[in-house]
XYZ file of N, CA, C and O in Angstrom:
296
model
N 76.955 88.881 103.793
C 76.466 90.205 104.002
C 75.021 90.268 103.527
O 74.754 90.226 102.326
N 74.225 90.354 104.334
C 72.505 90.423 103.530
C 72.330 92.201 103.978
O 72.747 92.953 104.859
N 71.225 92.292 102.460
C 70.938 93.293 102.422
C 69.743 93.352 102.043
O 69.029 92.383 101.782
N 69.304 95.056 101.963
C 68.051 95.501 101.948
C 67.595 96.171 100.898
O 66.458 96.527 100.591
N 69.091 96.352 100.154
C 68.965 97.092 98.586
C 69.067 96.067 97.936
O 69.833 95.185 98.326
N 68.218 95.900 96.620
C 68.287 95.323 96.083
C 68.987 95.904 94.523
O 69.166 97.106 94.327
N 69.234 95.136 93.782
C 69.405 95.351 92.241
C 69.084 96.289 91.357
O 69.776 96.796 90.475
N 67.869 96.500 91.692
C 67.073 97.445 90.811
C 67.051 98.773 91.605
O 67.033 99.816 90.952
N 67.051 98.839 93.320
C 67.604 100.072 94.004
C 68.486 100.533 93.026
O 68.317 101.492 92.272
N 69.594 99.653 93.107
C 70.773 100.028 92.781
C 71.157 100.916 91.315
O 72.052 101.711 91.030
N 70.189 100.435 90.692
C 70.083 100.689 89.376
C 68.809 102.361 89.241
O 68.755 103.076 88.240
N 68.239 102.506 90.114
C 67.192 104.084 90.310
C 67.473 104.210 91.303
O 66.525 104.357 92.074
N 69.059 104.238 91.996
C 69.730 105.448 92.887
C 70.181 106.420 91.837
O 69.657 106.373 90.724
N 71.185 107.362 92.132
C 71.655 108.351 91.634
C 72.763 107.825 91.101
O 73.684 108.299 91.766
N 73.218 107.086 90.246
C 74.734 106.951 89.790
C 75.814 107.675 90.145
O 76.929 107.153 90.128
N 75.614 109.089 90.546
C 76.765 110.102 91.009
C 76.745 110.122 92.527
O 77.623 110.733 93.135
N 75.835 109.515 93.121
C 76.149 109.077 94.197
C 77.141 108.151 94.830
O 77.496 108.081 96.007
N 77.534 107.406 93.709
C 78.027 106.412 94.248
C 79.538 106.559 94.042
O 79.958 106.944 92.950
N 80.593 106.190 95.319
C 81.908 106.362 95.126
C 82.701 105.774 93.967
O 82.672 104.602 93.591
N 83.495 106.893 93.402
C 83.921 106.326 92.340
C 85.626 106.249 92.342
O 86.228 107.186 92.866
N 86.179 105.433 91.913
C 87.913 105.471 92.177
C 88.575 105.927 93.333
O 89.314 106.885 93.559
N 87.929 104.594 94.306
C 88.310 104.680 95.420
C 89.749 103.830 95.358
O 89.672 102.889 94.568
N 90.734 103.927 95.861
C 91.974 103.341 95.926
C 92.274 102.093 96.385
O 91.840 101.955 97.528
N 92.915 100.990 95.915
C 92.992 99.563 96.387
C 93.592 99.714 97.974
O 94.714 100.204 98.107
N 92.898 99.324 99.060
C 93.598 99.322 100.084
C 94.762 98.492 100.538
O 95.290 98.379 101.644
N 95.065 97.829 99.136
C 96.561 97.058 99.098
C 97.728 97.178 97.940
O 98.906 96.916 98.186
N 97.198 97.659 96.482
C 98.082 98.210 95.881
C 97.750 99.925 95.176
O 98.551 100.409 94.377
N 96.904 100.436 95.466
C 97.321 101.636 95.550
C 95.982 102.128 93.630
O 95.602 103.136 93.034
N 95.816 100.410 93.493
C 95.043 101.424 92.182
C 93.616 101.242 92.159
O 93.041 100.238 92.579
N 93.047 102.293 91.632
C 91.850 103.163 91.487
C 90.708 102.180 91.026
O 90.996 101.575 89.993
N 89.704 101.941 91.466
C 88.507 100.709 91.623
C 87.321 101.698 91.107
O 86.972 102.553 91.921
N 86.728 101.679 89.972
C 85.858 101.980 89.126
C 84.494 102.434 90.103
O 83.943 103.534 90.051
N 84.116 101.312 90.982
C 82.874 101.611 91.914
C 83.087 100.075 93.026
O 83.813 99.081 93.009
N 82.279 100.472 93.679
C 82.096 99.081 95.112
C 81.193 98.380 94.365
O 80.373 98.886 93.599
N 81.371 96.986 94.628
C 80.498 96.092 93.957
C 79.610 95.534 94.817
O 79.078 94.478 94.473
N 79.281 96.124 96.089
C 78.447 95.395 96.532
C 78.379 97.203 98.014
O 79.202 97.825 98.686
N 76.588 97.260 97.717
C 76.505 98.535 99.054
C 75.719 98.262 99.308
O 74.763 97.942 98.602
N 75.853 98.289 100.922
C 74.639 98.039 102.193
C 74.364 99.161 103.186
O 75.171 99.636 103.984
N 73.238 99.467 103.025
C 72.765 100.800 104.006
C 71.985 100.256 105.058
O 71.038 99.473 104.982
N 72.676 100.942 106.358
C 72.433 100.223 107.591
C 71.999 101.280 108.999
O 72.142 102.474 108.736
N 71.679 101.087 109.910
C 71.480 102.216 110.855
C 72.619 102.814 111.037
O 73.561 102.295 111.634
N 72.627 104.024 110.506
C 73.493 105.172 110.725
C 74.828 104.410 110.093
O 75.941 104.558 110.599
N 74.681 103.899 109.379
C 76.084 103.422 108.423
C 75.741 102.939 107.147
O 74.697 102.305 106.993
N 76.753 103.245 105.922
C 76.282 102.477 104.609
C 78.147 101.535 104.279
O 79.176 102.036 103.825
N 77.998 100.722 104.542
C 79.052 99.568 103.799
C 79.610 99.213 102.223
O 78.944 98.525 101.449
N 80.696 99.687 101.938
C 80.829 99.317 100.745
C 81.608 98.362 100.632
O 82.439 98.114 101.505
N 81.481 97.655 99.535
C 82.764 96.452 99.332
C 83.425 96.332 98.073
O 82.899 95.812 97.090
N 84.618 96.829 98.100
C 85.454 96.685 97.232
C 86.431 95.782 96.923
O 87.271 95.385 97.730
N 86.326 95.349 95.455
C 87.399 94.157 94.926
C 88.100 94.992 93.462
O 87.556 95.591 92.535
N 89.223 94.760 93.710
C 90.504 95.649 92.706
C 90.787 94.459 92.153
O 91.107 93.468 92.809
N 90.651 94.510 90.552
C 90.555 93.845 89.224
C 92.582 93.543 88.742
O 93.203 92.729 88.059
N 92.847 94.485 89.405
C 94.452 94.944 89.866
C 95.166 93.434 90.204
O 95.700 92.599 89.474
N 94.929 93.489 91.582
C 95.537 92.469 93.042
C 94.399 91.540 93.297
O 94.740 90.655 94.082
N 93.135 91.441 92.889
C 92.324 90.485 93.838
C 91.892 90.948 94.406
O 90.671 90.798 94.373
N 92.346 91.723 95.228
C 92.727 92.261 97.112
C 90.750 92.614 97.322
O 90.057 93.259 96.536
N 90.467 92.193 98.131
C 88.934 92.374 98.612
C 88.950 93.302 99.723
O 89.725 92.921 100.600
N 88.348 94.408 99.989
C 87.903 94.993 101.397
C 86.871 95.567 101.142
O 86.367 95.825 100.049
N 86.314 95.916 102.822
C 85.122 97.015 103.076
C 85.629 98.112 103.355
O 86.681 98.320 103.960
N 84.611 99.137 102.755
C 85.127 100.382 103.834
C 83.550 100.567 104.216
O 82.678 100.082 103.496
N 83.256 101.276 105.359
C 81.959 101.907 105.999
C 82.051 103.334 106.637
O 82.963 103.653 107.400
N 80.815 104.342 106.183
C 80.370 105.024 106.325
C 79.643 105.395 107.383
O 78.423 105.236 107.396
N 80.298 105.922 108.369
C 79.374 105.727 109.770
C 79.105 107.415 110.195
O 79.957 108.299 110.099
N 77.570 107.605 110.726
C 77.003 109.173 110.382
C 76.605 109.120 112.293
O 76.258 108.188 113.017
N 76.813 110.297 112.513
C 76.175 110.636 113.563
C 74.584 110.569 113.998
O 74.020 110.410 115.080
N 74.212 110.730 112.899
C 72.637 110.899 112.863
C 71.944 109.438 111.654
O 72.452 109.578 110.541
N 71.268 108.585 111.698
C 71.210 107.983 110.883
C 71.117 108.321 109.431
O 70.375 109.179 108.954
N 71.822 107.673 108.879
C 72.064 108.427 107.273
C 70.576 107.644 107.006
O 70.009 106.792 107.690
N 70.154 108.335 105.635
C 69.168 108.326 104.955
C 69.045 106.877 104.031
O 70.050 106.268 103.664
N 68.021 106.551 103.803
C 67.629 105.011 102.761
C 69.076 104.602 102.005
O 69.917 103.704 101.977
N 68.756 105.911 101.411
C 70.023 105.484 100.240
C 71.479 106.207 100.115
O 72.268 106.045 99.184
N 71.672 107.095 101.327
C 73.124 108.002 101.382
C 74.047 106.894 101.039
O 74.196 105.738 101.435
N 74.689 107.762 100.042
C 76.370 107.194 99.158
C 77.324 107.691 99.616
O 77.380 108.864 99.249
N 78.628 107.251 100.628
C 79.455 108.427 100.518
C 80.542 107.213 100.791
O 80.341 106.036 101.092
N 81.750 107.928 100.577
C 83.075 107.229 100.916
C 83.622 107.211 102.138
O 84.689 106.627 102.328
């Protein structure tokens, strides 16, 4: 997955932007934040790994209108 945010984005975004205890999409428990977000034309990608199961997935954010540099959403 290459991206365009880097580290330090990540770090002077908004912290409350960012999804928080999103649900394992295989056992059901609550994931602190995505460890990895990519903002893309009119979509932002998150990737989540549950400390739980292992279990790895994406979820993506896809906007009618291109979302903005840094839009956070679930």
């Amino acid at each position: 997955m290459q991206s365009d945010l880097t580290h330090s984005d990540l770090i002077q975004s908004d912290i409350g932007d960012i999804p928080r205890q999103n649900p394992c999409a295989q056992c059901g428990t609550p994931i602190a934040h995505p460890d990895w977000i990519e903002p893309g034309n009119g979509r932002v990608s998150y990737l989540w790994k549950c400390r739980a199961c292992g279990y790895r997935f994406e979820a993506i954010a896809i906007y009618d209108e291109p979302a903005p540099e840094h839009a956070l959403a679930a």
